[in-house]
Coordinates of C-alpha atoms and ligand atoms in Angstrom, one line a residue:
M1 CA 38.9 -10.8 8.8
T2 CA 37.0 -7.9 7.3
E3 CA 37.6 -8.9 3.7
I4 CA 36.2 -12.1 2.2
K5 CA 38.6 -13.8 -0.2
P6 CA 36.5 -15.6 -2.9
L7 CA 37.2 -19.2 -3.4
P8 CA 38.0 -20.3 -7.0
L9 CA 35.2 -21.7 -9.1
L10 CA 34.2 -25.3 -8.3
E11 CA 35.9 -28.1 -10.3
K12 CA 33.6 -30.4 -12.2
S13 CA 34.1 -33.1 -9.6
Q14 CA 33.1 -30.8 -6.8
L15 CA 29.8 -29.8 -8.5
L16 CA 27.3 -32.0 -6.6
E17 CA 23.7 -31.8 -5.6
G18 CA 22.6 -31.7 -2.0
K19 CA 20.3 -30.1 0.6
V20 CA 21.0 -27.9 3.6
G21 CA 18.6 -26.4 6.1
W22 CA 18.9 -23.7 8.9
K23 CA 16.4 -22.3 11.4
S24 CA 17.4 -18.8 12.3
P25 CA 15.8 -16.4 14.8
S26 CA 14.7 -12.8 14.6
N27 CA 16.2 -10.2 17.0
I28 CA 15.1 -7.1 18.8
A29 CA 17.5 -4.2 19.0
L30 CA 18.3 -2.5 22.3
V31 CA 20.6 0.0 20.8
K32 CA 19.2 0.8 17.4
Y33 CA 20.9 0.6 14.0
W34 CA 19.4 3.6 12.1
G35 CA 21.6 5.2 9.5
K36 CA 23.9 3.3 7.1
R37 CA 26.4 3.9 4.3
A38 CA 27.4 1.7 1.4
V39 CA 26.1 -1.9 1.6
Q40 CA 24.7 -2.0 5.1
L41 CA 27.6 -0.6 6.9
P42 CA 26.1 1.0 10.0
E43 CA 26.7 4.6 11.1
N44 CA 26.6 3.5 14.7
A45 CA 27.1 0.3 16.7
S46 CA 23.9 -1.6 17.7
L47 CA 23.1 -4.3 20.3
S48 CA 20.3 -6.8 20.3
F49 CA 18.7 -9.7 22.0
T50 CA 18.3 -12.8 19.8
L51 CA 14.8 -14.2 20.1
S52 CA 13.7 -17.7 20.5
E53 CA 10.2 -18.3 19.1
A54 CA 10.3 -15.9 16.2
H55 CA 12.4 -17.6 13.5
T56 CA 12.6 -18.5 9.8
T57 CA 13.2 -22.1 8.7
T58 CA 14.9 -22.2 5.3
S59 CA 16.0 -25.2 3.3
V60 CA 17.9 -25.1 0.1
N61 CA 18.2 -27.9 -2.5
Y62 CA 21.1 -27.2 -4.8
A63 CA 22.3 -28.9 -8.0
P64 CA 24.7 -28.1 -10.9
R65 CA 23.2 -25.4 -12.9
M66 CA 21.3 -26.4 -16.1
P67 CA 20.6 -23.7 -18.8
E68 CA 16.9 -24.8 -19.0
K69 CA 16.3 -24.5 -15.3
P70 CA 15.8 -21.2 -13.4
W71 CA 18.8 -20.1 -11.3
I72 CA 16.7 -19.7 -8.2
T73 CA 13.1 -20.7 -7.2
F74 CA 11.7 -19.5 -3.9
T75 CA 8.7 -20.9 -2.0
F76 CA 7.4 -19.1 1.0
E77 CA 5.0 -20.9 3.4
G78 CA 4.4 -23.5 0.6
K79 CA 3.6 -20.9 -2.1
K80 CA 5.8 -19.8 -5.1
E81 CA 6.7 -16.2 -4.4
Q82 CA 7.9 -14.3 -7.5
A83 CA 8.6 -11.0 -5.8
F84 CA 10.7 -12.7 -3.1
S85 CA 12.4 -14.8 -5.7
E86 CA 13.6 -11.7 -7.5
R87 CA 14.8 -10.2 -4.2
I88 CA 16.8 -13.3 -3.5
S89 CA 18.2 -13.5 -7.0
K90 CA 19.3 -9.9 -6.7
Y91 CA 20.9 -10.7 -3.3
C92 CA 22.7 -13.8 -4.7
S93 CA 23.9 -11.8 -7.7
S94 CA 25.4 -9.3 -5.3
L95 CA 27.2 -12.1 -3.6
L96 CA 28.9 -13.4 -6.8
P97 CA 32.1 -11.4 -6.3
I98 CA 32.6 -13.2 -2.9
M99 CA 30.9 -16.5 -3.8
P100 CA 31.4 -17.0 -7.6
F101 CA 30.4 -20.6 -7.2
L102 CA 26.8 -19.6 -6.7
N103 CA 26.6 -19.1 -10.5
Q104 CA 27.5 -22.7 -11.1
L105 CA 24.5 -24.1 -9.1
S106 CA 20.8 -23.7 -9.2
F107 CA 18.8 -23.4 -6.0
D108 CA 15.3 -24.3 -4.9
I109 CA 14.7 -22.5 -1.7
E110 CA 11.8 -23.1 0.7
S111 CA 11.2 -20.8 3.7
R112 CA 8.7 -20.5 6.5
N113 CA 8.3 -18.1 9.4
S114 CA 7.1 -19.1 12.8
F115 CA 5.4 -15.7 13.2
P116 CA 2.9 -13.9 11.1
H117 CA 4.1 -11.5 8.4
S118 CA 2.3 -8.5 9.9
S119 CA 3.4 -9.0 13.5
G120 CA 6.1 -6.3 13.5
I121 CA 8.8 -8.8 14.1
A122 CA 11.7 -8.3 11.8
S123 CA 11.4 -11.0 9.3
S124 CA 14.3 -9.8 7.2
A125 CA 16.6 -10.5 10.1
S126 CA 15.6 -14.1 10.5
S127 CA 15.1 -14.8 6.8
M128 CA 18.3 -13.3 5.5
S129 CA 20.4 -14.9 8.3
A130 CA 18.8 -18.3 7.6
L131 CA 19.6 -18.0 3.9
A132 CA 23.2 -16.7 4.6
L133 CA 23.8 -19.7 6.9
C134 CA 22.5 -22.1 4.1
L135 CA 24.8 -20.5 1.5
C136 CA 27.9 -20.7 3.9
D137 CA 26.9 -24.3 4.6
I138 CA 26.8 -25.2 0.9
E139 CA 30.2 -23.6 0.4
Q140 CA 31.6 -25.6 3.4
V141 CA 30.2 -28.9 2.0
L142 CA 31.3 -28.4 -1.7
Y143 CA 34.7 -27.1 -0.9
K144 CA 35.2 -29.6 2.0
L145 CA 36.3 -26.7 4.2
E146 CA 37.6 -27.6 7.6
N147 CA 35.1 -27.2 10.4
D148 CA 36.0 -23.7 11.8
E149 CA 32.9 -22.6 13.7
H150 CA 34.2 -19.2 14.4
A151 CA 35.0 -18.4 10.8
F152 CA 31.8 -20.0 9.6
F153 CA 29.5 -17.8 11.7
R154 CA 31.5 -14.7 11.1
K155 CA 31.2 -15.2 7.4
A156 CA 27.5 -16.0 7.7
S157 CA 27.0 -12.8 9.7
M158 CA 28.8 -10.8 7.0
L159 CA 26.7 -12.4 4.3
A160 CA 23.5 -11.8 6.3
R161 CA 24.5 -8.2 6.7
L162 CA 24.7 -7.8 2.9
G163 CA 21.0 -8.9 2.8
S164 CA 19.8 -6.8 5.7
G165 CA 21.9 -5.0 8.3
S166 CA 20.1 -6.3 11.4
A167 CA 20.3 -9.9 10.0
S168 CA 24.0 -9.8 10.8
R169 CA 23.1 -10.0 14.5
S170 CA 20.8 -13.0 14.2
V171 CA 23.5 -15.6 13.7
Y172 CA 24.5 -15.5 17.3
P173 CA 22.7 -16.4 20.6
K174 CA 21.5 -14.1 23.4
L175 CA 23.2 -10.7 23.2
V176 CA 24.9 -9.6 20.0
A177 CA 26.8 -6.4 19.0
W178 CA 27.3 -5.1 15.5
G179 CA 29.3 -2.1 14.4
R180 CA 32.5 -0.4 15.4
S181 CA 32.5 0.8 19.0
K182 CA 35.1 2.1 21.4
V183 CA 33.6 -0.1 24.1
I184 CA 34.0 -3.4 22.3
S185 CA 37.4 -3.7 20.8
D186 CA 36.7 -6.6 18.4
A187 CA 33.4 -5.2 17.1
R188 CA 33.4 -4.4 13.4
D189 CA 31.0 -2.8 10.9
E190 CA 31.3 -5.8 8.5
Y191 CA 29.9 -8.4 10.9
A192 CA 28.3 -8.9 14.3
I193 CA 29.9 -10.6 17.3
P194 CA 28.4 -12.3 20.4
V195 CA 28.6 -10.4 23.6
H196 CA 29.7 -12.4 26.7
N197 CA 30.0 -11.4 30.4
V198 CA 26.4 -10.5 30.7
H199 CA 24.5 -10.9 34.0
P200 CA 22.4 -14.1 33.9
V201 CA 19.2 -12.1 34.4
F202 CA 19.4 -11.1 30.7
E203 CA 19.8 -14.6 29.5
T204 CA 16.2 -15.4 30.1
F205 CA 14.6 -12.0 29.4
H206 CA 11.1 -11.9 28.0
D207 CA 10.0 -10.0 25.0
D208 CA 6.2 -10.0 24.5
V209 CA 5.2 -8.2 21.3
L210 CA 1.9 -6.4 21.6
I211 CA 0.4 -5.9 18.2
V212 CA -1.1 -2.4 17.9
S213 CA -1.6 -2.6 14.2
E214 CA -1.1 -5.2 11.5
E215 CA -0.8 -2.6 8.7
K216 CA 2.2 -2.6 6.5
K217 CA 4.8 -0.1 7.5
S218 CA 4.5 3.2 5.7
V219 CA 8.3 3.5 5.2
S220 CA 10.7 0.5 4.6
S221 CA 13.7 0.3 6.8
T222 CA 16.0 0.9 3.8
A223 CA 14.2 4.2 3.0
G224 CA 14.2 5.0 6.8
H225 CA 17.9 4.6 7.0
A226 CA 18.4 6.9 4.0
L227 CA 16.5 9.7 5.9
M228 CA 19.4 9.9 8.3
D229 CA 21.6 11.2 5.6
T230 CA 19.8 14.6 5.8
N231 CA 18.7 14.5 9.4
I232 CA 20.1 17.5 11.2
F233 CA 20.5 15.4 14.4
A234 CA 22.4 12.6 12.7
E235 CA 25.8 13.2 14.2
K236 CA 24.5 13.8 17.7
R237 CA 22.5 10.6 17.3
Y238 CA 25.5 8.5 16.4
Q239 CA 27.4 9.9 19.4
Q240 CA 24.4 9.1 21.6
A241 CA 24.3 5.5 20.3
E242 CA 28.0 5.1 21.2
D243 CA 27.3 6.5 24.7
H244 CA 24.4 4.2 25.1
M245 CA 26.5 1.2 24.1
A246 CA 28.9 2.0 26.9
I247 CA 26.2 2.5 29.5
L248 CA 24.1 -0.4 28.4
L249 CA 26.9 -2.9 28.4
K250 CA 28.1 -1.8 31.8
S251 CA 24.5 -2.1 33.2
M252 CA 24.1 -5.5 31.6
G253 CA 27.3 -6.7 33.1
E254 CA 26.3 -5.6 36.5
G255 CA 22.6 -6.7 36.2
N256 CA 21.4 -3.2 36.7
L257 CA 17.8 -3.3 35.4
E258 CA 17.0 0.3 36.2
I259 CA 19.7 1.7 33.9
F260 CA 19.1 -1.0 31.3
G261 CA 15.4 0.0 31.1
K262 CA 16.2 3.7 30.9
V263 CA 18.6 3.3 28.0
V264 CA 16.5 0.8 26.1
E265 CA 13.4 3.1 26.3
D266 CA 15.4 6.1 25.4
E267 CA 16.7 4.3 22.3
A268 CA 13.2 3.3 21.2
L269 CA 11.8 6.9 21.6
T270 CA 14.9 8.4 19.9
L271 CA 14.4 6.1 16.9
H272 CA 10.8 7.4 16.5
A273 CA 11.8 11.0 17.2
L274 CA 14.4 10.7 14.5
M275 CA 11.7 9.6 12.1
M276 CA 9.4 12.3 13.1
C277 CA 12.0 15.0 12.4
S278 CA 13.2 13.5 9.1
D279 CA 12.3 15.1 5.8
P280 CA 9.8 13.7 4.8
S281 CA 8.6 13.1 8.4
Y282 CA 7.1 9.8 9.5
I283 CA 5.0 9.1 12.5
L284 CA 5.1 5.3 12.9
M285 CA 3.6 5.2 16.4
E286 CA -0.2 4.9 16.7
P287 CA -2.3 6.2 19.5
G288 CA -2.3 2.7 20.9
T289 CA 1.5 2.6 21.0
I290 CA 1.5 5.7 23.3
A291 CA -1.3 4.2 25.4
V292 CA 0.6 1.0 26.0
I293 CA 3.8 2.9 26.8
K294 CA 2.0 5.0 29.3
R295 CA 0.5 2.0 31.1
I296 CA 3.8 0.3 31.3
R297 CA 5.4 3.3 32.8
A298 CA 2.6 3.8 35.3
F299 CA 2.6 0.2 36.3
R300 CA 6.4 0.3 36.8
S301 CA 6.2 3.3 39.0
E302 CA 3.3 1.9 41.1
S303 CA 4.7 -1.6 41.5
G304 CA 8.4 -1.0 41.4
L305 CA 8.7 -3.9 39.0
P306 CA 11.3 -3.9 36.2
I307 CA 9.1 -4.0 33.1
F308 CA 10.1 -1.9 30.1
F309 CA 9.3 -1.3 26.4
T310 CA 11.1 -1.0 23.2
L311 CA 9.9 -0.3 19.6
D312 CA 11.0 -1.3 16.1
A313 CA 10.4 1.0 13.2
G314 CA 6.6 0.4 13.6
P315 CA 3.7 0.8 16.0
N316 CA 4.0 -2.5 17.9
V317 CA 5.4 -2.6 21.4
H318 CA 8.0 -5.0 22.6
I319 CA 7.5 -5.5 26.4
L320 CA 10.7 -6.5 28.1
Y321 CA 11.0 -8.0 31.6
P322 CA 13.1 -10.6 33.5
E323 CA 11.9 -14.2 34.1
S324 CA 11.8 -13.5 37.9
I325 CA 8.6 -11.3 37.5
A326 CA 7.0 -13.3 34.7
K327 CA 3.9 -14.1 36.8
Q328 CA 3.2 -10.5 37.7
A329 CA 4.1 -9.3 34.2
D330 CA 1.7 -11.8 32.7
E331 CA -1.2 -10.7 34.9
F332 CA -0.5 -7.0 34.2
I333 CA -0.2 -7.6 30.5
N334 CA -3.4 -9.7 30.3
E335 CA -5.5 -7.3 32.3
A336 CA -4.2 -3.9 31.4
L337 CA -2.5 -4.2 28.0
R338 CA -4.2 -7.0 26.1
P339 CA -7.4 -5.0 25.6
L340 CA -5.3 -2.4 23.8
A341 CA -3.9 -4.9 21.4
F342 CA -5.3 -5.4 17.9
N343 CA -7.5 -8.5 18.1
N344 CA -6.0 -9.0 21.6
R345 CA -2.8 -10.2 20.0
I346 CA 0.4 -10.6 21.9
I347 CA 3.2 -12.8 20.7
K348 CA 5.3 -14.1 23.5
D349 CA 9.0 -14.6 23.1
V350 CA 12.2 -14.9 25.2
V351 CA 16.0 -14.5 24.6
G352 CA 17.2 -17.4 22.5
N353 CA 20.1 -19.6 21.7
G354 CA 20.7 -18.7 18.1
P355 CA 20.4 -20.6 14.8
I356 CA 20.1 -24.4 14.4
K357 CA 21.1 -26.5 11.5
F358 CA 18.4 -29.0 10.8
I359 CA 19.5 -30.6 7.5
Ligands
DP6_401 C1 14.7 -0.1 13.5 O1 18.2 -4.2 9.2 O2 15.8 -3.8 8.5 O3 14.9 -2.5 13.3 O4 19.8 -2.9 6.5 O5 18.1 -1.7 5.2 O6 17.8 -4.2 5.8 P1 18.3 -2.8 6.2 O7 17.6 -2.4 7.5 P2 17.1 -3.3 8.8 O8 17.0 -2.1 9.9 C2 16.6 -2.4 11.1 C3 16.2 -1.1 11.9 C4 15.7 -1.3 13.2 C5 16.8 -1.2 14.3 C6 17.6 -2.4 14.5 O9 17.2 -3.6 14.3 O10 18.8 -2.2 14.9

C-alpha cells in the first residue's frame, strides 16, 4: 500500500465524541535522511534506533465540529500554544484529502515531552508520530475498522511522515528503516518499516545525549534538506547512503560493532560536511562537539571499547555503546565528557520498544 484511499465522510450516527492518547518516542538516525522531494519523500533510505526515554505524550479529545468552536486547540506542557496550534491546523488541513472526516470534528490536543525542548533530541519525530497515531486511532474507532495492526502502524507511519520525515520511523520499535533501498525489498519512500534479524547487542544499545549547547538551531531541518537541492555532492551522497545501508545492516545482523561504529560516525560527519559545503554554508558543530568527538575516539583506541558517536543536525553529541560496557562507559563519560557538557547535562537513553496507547 503506497496510496491511501480516503474513507467516505462520517454518517451522522458515526459522529461521536471521545478521547485517545498515545505516547511515542523520538529516534536517532544511524543512516541520515538529508535531502527530500515533494512532501517528505526522502532522497535516500535512512535507518534509526527508536529511543525509550525521550518521548511525547499526546491526548486528543474529539467531538462533532460546532461552528462556534475552534477546529483545533493545542496545549503544550499545560500552556496554550498558538504557534504550534497553527502548525497542527496546517498539518491536519494537509491531511484532508486522505482523512476528510477530520473536517467533521473538532480537536482539543494536549501534548508533553519527556525531554527538554532545547536538548537536541528530535521533538518533531516524537510529537508528529504521537499525533499521527492518535488520528489513526480516532479513524479506527469512528469507522469501527477491523483491528489490523500492520495496516494501522503503516498508515500512522505514512501520516507521521507527512508531518516530519523522521517521524515516520518513530512508530516502530528498535531498528527502523525508511525509504526505498535495494537492500530492503519492502522498504518504501512513503512509510517506514521495522527491521528484524538484528543481533541482540543492538536491542539494548545506549544513547547518551551530551548537551554541548542549548541554543536554537540556526537552520531548520526543512531548510537544511532544501540545501541538498543545490549541493554539488548530492548524488554521491545519496549513493553513499545506499552503500551505508547495505554495510550497516550486514554488520548489525552479524553483531560487528567495529563496522557499525565506523559507518555511524561516517554518517554523522558526512551530514555536517554536507551542511558546511551547502550554499549558504552552515557550521552546526561547536568547538565542544569536536572536543567530545576527539575524546571518544581517543578513549576507544586506548581502551579498545566499542563506544561511538553520532550527531543530529546540531551540536549535541549522541554517545552510543552496548549494554555490556555500560559501567566503563559511564565512568568515562562522567569523568572525561561531562565537564565538557553545557551545565554538565547528559540525557541518558536506550533503544526502545516503540509507541504505547494509553487512552
Ligand atoms: C538530521 O525529519 O526533522 O535528523 O522532514 O523536514 O521534518 P522534515 O525533517 P526532519 O529531518 C531529520 C534530519 C536528521 C536526520 C534523520 O533523522 O534522519
